[in-house]
Coordinates of C-alpha atoms in Angstrom, one line a residue:
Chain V
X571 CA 37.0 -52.0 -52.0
X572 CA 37.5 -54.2 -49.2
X573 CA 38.8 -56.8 -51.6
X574 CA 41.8 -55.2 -52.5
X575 CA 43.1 -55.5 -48.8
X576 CA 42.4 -58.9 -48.5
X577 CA 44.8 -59.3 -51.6
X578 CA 47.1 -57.2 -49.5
X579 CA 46.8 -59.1 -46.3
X580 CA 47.5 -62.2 -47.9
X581 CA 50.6 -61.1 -49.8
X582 CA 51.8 -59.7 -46.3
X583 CA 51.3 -63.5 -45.2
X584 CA 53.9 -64.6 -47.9
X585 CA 56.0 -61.5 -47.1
X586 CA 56.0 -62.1 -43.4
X587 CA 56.7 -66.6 -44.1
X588 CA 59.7 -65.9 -46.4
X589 CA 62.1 -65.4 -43.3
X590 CA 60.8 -67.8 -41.2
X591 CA 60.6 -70.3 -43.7
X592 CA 64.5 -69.4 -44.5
X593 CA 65.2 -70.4 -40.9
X594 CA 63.5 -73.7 -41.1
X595 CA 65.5 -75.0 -43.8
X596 CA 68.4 -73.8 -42.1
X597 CA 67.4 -75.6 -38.9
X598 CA 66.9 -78.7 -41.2
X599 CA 70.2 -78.3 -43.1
X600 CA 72.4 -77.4 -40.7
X601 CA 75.0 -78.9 -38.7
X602 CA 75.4 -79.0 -35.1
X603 CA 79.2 -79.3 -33.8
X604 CA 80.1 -82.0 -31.3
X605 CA 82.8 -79.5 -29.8
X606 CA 81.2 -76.8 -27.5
X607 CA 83.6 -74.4 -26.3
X608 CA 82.2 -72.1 -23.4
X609 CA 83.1 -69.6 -25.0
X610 CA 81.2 -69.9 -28.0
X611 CA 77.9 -68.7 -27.0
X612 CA 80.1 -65.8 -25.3
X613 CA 79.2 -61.8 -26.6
X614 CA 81.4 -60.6 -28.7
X615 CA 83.9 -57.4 -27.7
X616 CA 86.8 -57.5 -29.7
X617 CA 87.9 -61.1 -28.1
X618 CA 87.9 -59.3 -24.7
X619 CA 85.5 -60.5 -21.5
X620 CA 82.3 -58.6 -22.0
X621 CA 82.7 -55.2 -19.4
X622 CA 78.9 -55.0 -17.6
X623 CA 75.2 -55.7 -20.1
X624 CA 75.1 -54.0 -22.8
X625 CA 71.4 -53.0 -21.8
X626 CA 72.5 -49.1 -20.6
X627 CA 70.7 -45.9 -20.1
X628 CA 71.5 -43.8 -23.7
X629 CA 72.5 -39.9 -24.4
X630 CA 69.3 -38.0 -24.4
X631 CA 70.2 -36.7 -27.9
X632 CA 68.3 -39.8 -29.5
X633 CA 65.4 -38.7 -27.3
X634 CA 65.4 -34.8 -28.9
X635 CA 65.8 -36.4 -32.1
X636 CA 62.8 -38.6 -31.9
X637 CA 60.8 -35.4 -30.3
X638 CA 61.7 -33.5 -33.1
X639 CA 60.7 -36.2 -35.4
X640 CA 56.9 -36.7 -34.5
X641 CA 56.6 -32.6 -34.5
X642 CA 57.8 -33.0 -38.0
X643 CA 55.5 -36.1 -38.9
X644 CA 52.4 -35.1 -37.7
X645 CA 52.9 -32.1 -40.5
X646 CA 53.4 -34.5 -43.0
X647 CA 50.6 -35.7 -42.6
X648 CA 48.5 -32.7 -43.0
X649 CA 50.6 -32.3 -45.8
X650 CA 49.0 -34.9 -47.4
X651 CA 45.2 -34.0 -48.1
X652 CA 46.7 -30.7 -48.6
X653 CA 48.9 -32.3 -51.9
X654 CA 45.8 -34.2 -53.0
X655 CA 43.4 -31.5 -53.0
X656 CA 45.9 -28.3 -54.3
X657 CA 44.4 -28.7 -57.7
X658 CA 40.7 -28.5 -56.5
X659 CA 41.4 -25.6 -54.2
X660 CA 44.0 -23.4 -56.3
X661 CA 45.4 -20.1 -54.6
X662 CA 43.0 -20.9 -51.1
X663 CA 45.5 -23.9 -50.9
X664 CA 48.3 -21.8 -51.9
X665 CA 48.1 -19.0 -49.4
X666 CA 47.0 -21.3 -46.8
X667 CA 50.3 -23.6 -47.2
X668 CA 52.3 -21.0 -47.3
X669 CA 51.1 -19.7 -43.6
X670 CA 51.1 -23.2 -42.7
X671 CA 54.9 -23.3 -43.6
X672 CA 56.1 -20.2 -42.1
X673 CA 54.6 -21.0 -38.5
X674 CA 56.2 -24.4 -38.9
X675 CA 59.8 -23.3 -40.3
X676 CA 59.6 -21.0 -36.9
X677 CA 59.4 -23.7 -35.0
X678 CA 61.9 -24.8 -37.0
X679 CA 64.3 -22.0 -36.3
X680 CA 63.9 -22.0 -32.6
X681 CA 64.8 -25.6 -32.4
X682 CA 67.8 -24.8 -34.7
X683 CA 68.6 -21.5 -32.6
X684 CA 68.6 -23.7 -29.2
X685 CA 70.9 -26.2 -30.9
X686 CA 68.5 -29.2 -30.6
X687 CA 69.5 -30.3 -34.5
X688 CA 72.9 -29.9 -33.5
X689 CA 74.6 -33.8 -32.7
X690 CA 77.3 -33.6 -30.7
Chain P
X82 CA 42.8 -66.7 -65.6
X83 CA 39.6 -64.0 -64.7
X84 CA 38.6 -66.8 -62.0
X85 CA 41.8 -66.2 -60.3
X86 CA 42.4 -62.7 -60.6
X87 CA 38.5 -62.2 -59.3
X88 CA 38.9 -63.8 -56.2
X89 CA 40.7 -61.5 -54.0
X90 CA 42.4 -64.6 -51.7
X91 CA 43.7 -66.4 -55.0
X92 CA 45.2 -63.2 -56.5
X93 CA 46.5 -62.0 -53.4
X94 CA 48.1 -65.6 -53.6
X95 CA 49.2 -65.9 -57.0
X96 CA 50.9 -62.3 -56.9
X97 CA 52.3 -62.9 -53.5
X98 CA 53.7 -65.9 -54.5
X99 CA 55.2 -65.3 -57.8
X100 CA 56.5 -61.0 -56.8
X101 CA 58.2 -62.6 -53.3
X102 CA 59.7 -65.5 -55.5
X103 CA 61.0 -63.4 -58.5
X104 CA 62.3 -60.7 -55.9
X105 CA 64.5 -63.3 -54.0
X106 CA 65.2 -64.5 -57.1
X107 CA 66.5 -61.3 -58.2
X108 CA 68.2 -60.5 -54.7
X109 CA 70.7 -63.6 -55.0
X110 CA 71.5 -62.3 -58.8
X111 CA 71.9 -59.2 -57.6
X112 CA 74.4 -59.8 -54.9
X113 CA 76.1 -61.5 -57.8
X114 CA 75.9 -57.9 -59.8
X115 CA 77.0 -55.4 -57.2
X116 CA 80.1 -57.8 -56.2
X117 CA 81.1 -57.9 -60.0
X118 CA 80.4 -54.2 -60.6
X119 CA 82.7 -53.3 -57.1
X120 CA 85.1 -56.0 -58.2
X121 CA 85.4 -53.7 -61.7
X122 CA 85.2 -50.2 -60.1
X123 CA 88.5 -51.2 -57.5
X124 CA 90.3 -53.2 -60.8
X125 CA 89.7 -56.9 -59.8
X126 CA 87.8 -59.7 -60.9
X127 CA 85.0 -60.0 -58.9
X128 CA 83.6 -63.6 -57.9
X129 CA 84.9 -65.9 -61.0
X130 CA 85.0 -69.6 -60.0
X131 CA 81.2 -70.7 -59.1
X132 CA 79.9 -71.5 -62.5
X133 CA 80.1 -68.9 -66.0
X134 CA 81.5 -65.4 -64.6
X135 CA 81.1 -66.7 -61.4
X136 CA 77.0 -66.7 -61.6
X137 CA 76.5 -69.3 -58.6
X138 CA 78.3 -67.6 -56.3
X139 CA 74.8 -66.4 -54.6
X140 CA 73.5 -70.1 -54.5
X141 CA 76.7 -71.1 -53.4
X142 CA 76.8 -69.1 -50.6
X143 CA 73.2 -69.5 -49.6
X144 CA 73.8 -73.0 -49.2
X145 CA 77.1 -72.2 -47.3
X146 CA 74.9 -69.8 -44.9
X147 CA 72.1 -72.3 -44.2
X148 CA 74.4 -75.6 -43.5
X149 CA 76.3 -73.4 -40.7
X150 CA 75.2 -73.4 -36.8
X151 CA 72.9 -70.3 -36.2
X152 CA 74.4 -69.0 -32.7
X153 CA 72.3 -67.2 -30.4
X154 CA 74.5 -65.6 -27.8
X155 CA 74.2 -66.8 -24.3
X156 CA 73.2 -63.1 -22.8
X157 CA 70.9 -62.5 -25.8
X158 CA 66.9 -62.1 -25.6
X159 CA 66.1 -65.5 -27.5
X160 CA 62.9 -64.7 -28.9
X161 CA 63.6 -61.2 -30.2
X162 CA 66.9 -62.5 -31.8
X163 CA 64.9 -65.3 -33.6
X164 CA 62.5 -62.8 -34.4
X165 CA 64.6 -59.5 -35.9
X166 CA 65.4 -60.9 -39.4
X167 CA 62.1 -62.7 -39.9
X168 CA 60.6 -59.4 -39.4
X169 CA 63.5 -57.4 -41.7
X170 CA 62.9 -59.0 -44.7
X171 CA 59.1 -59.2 -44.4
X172 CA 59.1 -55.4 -44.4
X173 CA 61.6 -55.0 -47.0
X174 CA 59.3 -57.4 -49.1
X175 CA 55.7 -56.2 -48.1
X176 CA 56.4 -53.0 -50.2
X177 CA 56.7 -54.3 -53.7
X178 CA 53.0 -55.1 -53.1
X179 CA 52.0 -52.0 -54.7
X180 CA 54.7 -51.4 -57.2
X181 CA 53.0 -51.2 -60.6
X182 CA 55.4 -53.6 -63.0
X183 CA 53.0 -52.6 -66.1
X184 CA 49.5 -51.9 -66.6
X185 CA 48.6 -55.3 -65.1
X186 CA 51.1 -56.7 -63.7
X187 CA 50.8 -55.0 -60.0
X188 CA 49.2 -57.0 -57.3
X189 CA 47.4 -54.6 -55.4
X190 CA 46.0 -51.1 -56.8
X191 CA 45.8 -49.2 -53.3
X192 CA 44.5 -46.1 -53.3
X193 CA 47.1 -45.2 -50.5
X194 CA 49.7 -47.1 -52.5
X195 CA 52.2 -44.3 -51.8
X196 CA 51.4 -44.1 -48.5
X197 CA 51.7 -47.9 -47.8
X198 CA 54.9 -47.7 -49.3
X199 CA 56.6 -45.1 -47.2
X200 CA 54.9 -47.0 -44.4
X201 CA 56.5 -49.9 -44.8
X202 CA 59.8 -48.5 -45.6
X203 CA 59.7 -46.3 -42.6
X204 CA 59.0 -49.6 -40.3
X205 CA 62.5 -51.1 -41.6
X206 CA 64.3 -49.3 -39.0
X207 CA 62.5 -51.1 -36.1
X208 CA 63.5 -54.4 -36.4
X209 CA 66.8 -53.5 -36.9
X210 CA 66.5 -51.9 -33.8
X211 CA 65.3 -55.0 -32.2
X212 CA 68.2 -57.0 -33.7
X213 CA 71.0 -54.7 -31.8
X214 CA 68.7 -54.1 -28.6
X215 CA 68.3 -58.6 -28.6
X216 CA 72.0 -59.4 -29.3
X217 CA 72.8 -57.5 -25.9
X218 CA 76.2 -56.5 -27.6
X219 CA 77.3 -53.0 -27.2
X220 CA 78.4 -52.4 -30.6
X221 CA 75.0 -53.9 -32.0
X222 CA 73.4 -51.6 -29.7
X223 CA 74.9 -48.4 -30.4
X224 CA 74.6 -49.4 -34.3
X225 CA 70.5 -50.0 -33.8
X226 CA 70.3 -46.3 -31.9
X227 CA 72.3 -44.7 -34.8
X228 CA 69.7 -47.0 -37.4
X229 CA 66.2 -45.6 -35.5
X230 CA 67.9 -41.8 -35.0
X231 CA 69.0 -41.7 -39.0
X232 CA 65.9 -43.8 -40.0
X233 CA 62.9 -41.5 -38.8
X234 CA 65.4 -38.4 -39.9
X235 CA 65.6 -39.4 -43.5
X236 CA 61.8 -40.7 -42.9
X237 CA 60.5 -36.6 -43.2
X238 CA 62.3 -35.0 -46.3
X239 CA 61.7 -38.5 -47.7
X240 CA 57.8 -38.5 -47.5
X241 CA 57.6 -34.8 -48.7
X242 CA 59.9 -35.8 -51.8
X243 CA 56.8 -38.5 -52.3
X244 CA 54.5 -35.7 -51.9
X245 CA 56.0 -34.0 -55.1
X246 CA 54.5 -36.0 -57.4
X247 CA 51.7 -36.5 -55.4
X248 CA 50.9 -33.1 -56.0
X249 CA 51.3 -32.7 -59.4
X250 CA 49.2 -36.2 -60.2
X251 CA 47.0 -35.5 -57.6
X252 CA 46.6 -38.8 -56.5
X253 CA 48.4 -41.2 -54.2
X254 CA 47.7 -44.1 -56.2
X255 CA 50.9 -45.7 -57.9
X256 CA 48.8 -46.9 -60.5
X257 CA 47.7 -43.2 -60.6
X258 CA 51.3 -41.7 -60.3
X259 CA 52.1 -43.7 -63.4
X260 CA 49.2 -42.9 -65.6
X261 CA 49.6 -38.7 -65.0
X262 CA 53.1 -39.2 -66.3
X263 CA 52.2 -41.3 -69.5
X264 CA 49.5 -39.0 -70.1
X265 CA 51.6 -35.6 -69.1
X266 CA 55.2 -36.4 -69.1
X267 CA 57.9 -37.9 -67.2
X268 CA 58.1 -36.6 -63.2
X269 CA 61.7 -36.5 -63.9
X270 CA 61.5 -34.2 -66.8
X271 CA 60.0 -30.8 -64.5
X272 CA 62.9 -28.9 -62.3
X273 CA 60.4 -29.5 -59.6
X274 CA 60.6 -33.4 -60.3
X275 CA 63.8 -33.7 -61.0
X276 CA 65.0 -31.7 -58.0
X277 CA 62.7 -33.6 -55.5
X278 CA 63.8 -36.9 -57.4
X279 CA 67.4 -36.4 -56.4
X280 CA 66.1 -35.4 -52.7
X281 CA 64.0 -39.0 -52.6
X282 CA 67.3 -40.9 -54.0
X283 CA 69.5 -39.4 -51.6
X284 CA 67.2 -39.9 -48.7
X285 CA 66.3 -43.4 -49.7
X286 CA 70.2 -44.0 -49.3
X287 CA 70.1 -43.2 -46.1
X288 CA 67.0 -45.5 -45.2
X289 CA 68.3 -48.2 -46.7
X290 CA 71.4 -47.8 -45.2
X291 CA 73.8 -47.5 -47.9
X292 CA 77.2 -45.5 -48.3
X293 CA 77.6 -42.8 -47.9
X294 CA 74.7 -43.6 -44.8
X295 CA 75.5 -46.5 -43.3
X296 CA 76.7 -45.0 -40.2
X297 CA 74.9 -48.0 -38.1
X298 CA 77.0 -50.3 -39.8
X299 CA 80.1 -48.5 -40.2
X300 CA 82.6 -51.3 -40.2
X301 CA 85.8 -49.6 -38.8
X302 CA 84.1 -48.9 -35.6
X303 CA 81.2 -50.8 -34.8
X304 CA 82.4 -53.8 -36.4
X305 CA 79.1 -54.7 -38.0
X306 CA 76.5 -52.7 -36.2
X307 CA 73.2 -54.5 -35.5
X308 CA 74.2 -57.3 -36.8
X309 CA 78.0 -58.1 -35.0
X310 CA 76.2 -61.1 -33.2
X311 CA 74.3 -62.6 -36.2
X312 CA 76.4 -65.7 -38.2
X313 CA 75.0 -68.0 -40.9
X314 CA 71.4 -67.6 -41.8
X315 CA 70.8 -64.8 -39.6
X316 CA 72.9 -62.5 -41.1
X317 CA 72.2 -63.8 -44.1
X318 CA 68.5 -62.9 -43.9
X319 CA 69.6 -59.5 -43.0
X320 CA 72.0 -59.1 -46.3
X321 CA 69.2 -60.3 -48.5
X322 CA 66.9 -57.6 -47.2
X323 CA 69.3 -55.0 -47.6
X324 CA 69.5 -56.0 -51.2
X325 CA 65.6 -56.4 -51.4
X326 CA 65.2 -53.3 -49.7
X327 CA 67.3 -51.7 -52.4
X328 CA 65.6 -52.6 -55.4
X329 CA 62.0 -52.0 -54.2
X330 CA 63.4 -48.6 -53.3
X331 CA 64.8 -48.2 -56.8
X332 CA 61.7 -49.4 -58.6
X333 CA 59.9 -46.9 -56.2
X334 CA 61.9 -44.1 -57.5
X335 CA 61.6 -45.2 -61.1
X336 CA 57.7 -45.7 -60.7
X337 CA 57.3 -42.1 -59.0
X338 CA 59.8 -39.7 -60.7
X339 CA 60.9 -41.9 -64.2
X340 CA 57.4 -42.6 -65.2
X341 CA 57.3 -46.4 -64.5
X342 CA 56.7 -48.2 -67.1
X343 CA 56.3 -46.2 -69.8
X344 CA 58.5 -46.2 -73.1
X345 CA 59.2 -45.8 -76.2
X346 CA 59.5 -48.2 -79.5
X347 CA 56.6 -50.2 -78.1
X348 CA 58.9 -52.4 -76.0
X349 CA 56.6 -54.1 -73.3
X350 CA 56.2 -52.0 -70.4
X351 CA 57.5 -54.6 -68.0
X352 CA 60.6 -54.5 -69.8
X353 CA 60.9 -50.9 -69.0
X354 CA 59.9 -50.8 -65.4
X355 CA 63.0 -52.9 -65.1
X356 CA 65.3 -51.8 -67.5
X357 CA 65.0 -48.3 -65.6
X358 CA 65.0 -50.4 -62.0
X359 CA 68.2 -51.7 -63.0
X360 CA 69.2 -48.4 -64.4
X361 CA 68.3 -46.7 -60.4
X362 CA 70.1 -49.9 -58.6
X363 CA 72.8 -49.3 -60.4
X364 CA 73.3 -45.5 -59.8
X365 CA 72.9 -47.0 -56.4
X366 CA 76.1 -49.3 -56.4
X367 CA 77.9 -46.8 -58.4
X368 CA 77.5 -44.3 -55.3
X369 CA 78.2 -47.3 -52.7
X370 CA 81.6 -48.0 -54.1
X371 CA 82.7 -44.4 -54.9
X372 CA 82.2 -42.3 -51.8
X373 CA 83.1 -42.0 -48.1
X374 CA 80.8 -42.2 -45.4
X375 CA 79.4 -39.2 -43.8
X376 CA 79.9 -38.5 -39.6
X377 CA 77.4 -38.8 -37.1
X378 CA 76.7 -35.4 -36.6
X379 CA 77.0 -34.2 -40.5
X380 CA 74.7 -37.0 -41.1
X381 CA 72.0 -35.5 -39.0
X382 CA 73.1 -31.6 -39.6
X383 CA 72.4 -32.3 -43.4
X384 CA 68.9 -33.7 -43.2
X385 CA 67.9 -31.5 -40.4
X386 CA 69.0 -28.4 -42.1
X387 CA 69.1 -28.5 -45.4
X388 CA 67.0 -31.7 -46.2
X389 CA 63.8 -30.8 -44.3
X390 CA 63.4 -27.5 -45.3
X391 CA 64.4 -27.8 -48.7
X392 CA 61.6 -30.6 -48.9
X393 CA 58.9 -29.1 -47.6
X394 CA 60.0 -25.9 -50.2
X395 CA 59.6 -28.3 -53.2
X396 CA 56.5 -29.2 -52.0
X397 CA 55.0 -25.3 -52.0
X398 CA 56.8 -25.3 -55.5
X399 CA 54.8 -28.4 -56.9
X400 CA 51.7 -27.0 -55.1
X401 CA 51.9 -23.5 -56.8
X402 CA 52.9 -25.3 -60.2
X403 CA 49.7 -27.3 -60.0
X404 CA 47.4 -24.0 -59.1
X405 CA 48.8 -21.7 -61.5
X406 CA 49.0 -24.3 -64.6
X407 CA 45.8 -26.4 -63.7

């Protein structure tokens, strides 16, 4: 059993080397240009002087988003036993779902009723 | 041959080696395709002058991409704007691992193949995220908030669309998913399956960040979203894992819902798997070059509101099909 991840870590090893390998050759193939303009190493805005970092404090909408996210993950994942095991258990795993889905789709509703789904 | 495939460091090797080779391979053609196909679909030509039908064009401009000066912007976090597309196309890549190609050619059996999958698909958001947050642009910033936001959105009805078939194979082995639908029928061909195969289409769109999703990249107003600081190889890397992310996603959908490699006529499976790949990837194009993009906000009303919920209802449905029929 333990096998099969060692088959996985190493394919992640090729997986993780194809892009920096990519940037290797490009670092070997490349070429440099004698004329450095100060501006070229500038950060882009539409050909206008950068106005302040970019690095800013953000709307809290992404913030209620991601909240709303891990609420919504975490039940995935106790979806998942549940899907595995719903022939084993038969109507025990029906009912139980079911109640399991109504609290959450409550949940659900408030959010949607206090307009945290809603991006504005 | 049996030496090889029983030592668990030379098979992760060979497999590794060959699936990452023959899916870059197959990303440069396929740039190739999807230009040609949007060339037809808007009356032009397409690329025609790099070899027959314009074949080399990929090569052509992977050579073009690597010979140019990689610029890292002066305000930019260095190490993080090496390390964003490194990371991108490692994640797009690391899912094939579990994709079954036939009944042997698969590199790694998981028993949480679906699972690893989703993982992995779910992480792609992060580096692009890193990208726009490193280039310390503000359009590359805004279009990395607007990748994480619709990312982990699409992530939940995506996952419960997984967990359709899941349910009704019982298992969350690919391998697994692939075998219940030789043995029962095609995912695909249940109302259940085909319902929650649409959903796991629609929200693999938006993951991948393809029209009518790609609000983080959205040309006419954020230029090119994360990636509006990244020139030559950089942003190459990042185009070749949109493109590898795209097809793993397809052969995802056709392993789950279209019943993977199976067939008919007693044409090899492999032939199949890809036949019906290419069959997903290009529903996937067709889409890209036909429709508008959605807004910001009807992005997130539609997979907070309708999405979600609808999900988790073909979920109950595939549950109750599986109790009541055995």
């Amino acid at each position: 059993m333990a096998d099969i991840w060692i088959v996985v870590f190493v394919y992640l090893l090729i997986a993780f080397s194809v892009g920096f390998l990519m940037l290797l050759g490009s670092r070997l193939l490349r070429v440099r240009s004698k004329d450095q303009p100060p501006t070229r190493e500038a950060t882009y805005e539409c050909g206008e002087e950068p106005a302040g970092k970019a690095w800013i404090r953000f709307h809290p909408r992404y913030y209620v988003v991601a909240l709303i996210f891990v609420l919504f993950d975490v039940e995935t994942v106790f979806l998942v036993p549940w899907a595995l095991n719903t022939r084993r258990l038969g109507t025990f795993a029906i009912v139980e779902m079911v109640i399991f889905a109504f609290i959450l789709m409550l949940g659900w509703g408030y959010a949607l009723r206090k307009e945290a789904l809603k991006w504005q | 041959m049996t030496f090889v495939l029983s030592n668990p460091w030379l098979h992760g090797l060979v497999f590794g080696a060959v699936l990452v080779s023959v899916l870059m391979a197959l990303v440069a053609f396929i740039t190739w395709f999807e230009r040609k196909l949007a060339g037809r679909i808007q009356s032009r030509l397409g690329p025609t002058m790099v070899g027959p039908f314009g074949l080399l064009q990929p090569i052509a401009d992977a050579v073009k991409a690597m010979q140019k000066d990689f610029i890292v912007p002066k305000d930019a976090d260095r190490f993080l704007f090496w390390l964003a597309p490194p990371l991108t196309i490692a994640f797009a890549l690391a899912t094939a691992a579990v994709i079954p190609f036939s009944k042997d050619v698969l590199a790694a059996n998981l028993d949480v193949g679906v699972l690893y999958a989703l993982a992995f698909s779910g992480l792609l958001a992060f580096p692009t995220w890193v990208a726009g947050w490193a280039s310390n642009n503000k359009y590359a910033l805004l279009g990395g908030m607007r990748m994480v936001a619709q990312g982990i959105s699409y992530e939940i009805p995506m996952v419960m669309a997984a967990l359709v078939p899941v349910t009704l194979a019982g298992t969350l082995s690919m391998q697994g998913i692939v075998e219940y639908q030789v043995a029962s029928g095609w995912i695909i061909a249940t109302p259940v399956g085909a319902a929650a195969g649409l959903l796991f289409l629609t929200t693999a769109l938006a993951e991948g960040n393809r029209i009518p999703f790609d609000i983080p990249e959205a040309e006419s107003e954020l230029v090119a979203g994360p990636t509006t600081e990244y020139n030559a190889i950089g942003w190459s890397i990042f185009a070749a894992s949109e493109y590898a992310h795209s097809v793993i996603t397809a052969a995802i959908v056709s392993a789950l819902f279209l019943g993977g490699w199976d067939g008919w006529w007693n044409l090899p499976p492999l032939l199949w798997m890809v036949a019906k790949t290419g069959f997903v990837f290009l529903i996937v194009t067709w889409v890209r070059w036909s429709l508008l993009r959605f807004r910001s906000d009807q992005l997130m009303a539609l997979c907070w509101k309708y999405l979600v919920p609808g999900a988790l209802l073909l979920v109950l449905i595939a549950g109750i099909q599986v109790s009541v029929r055995g």
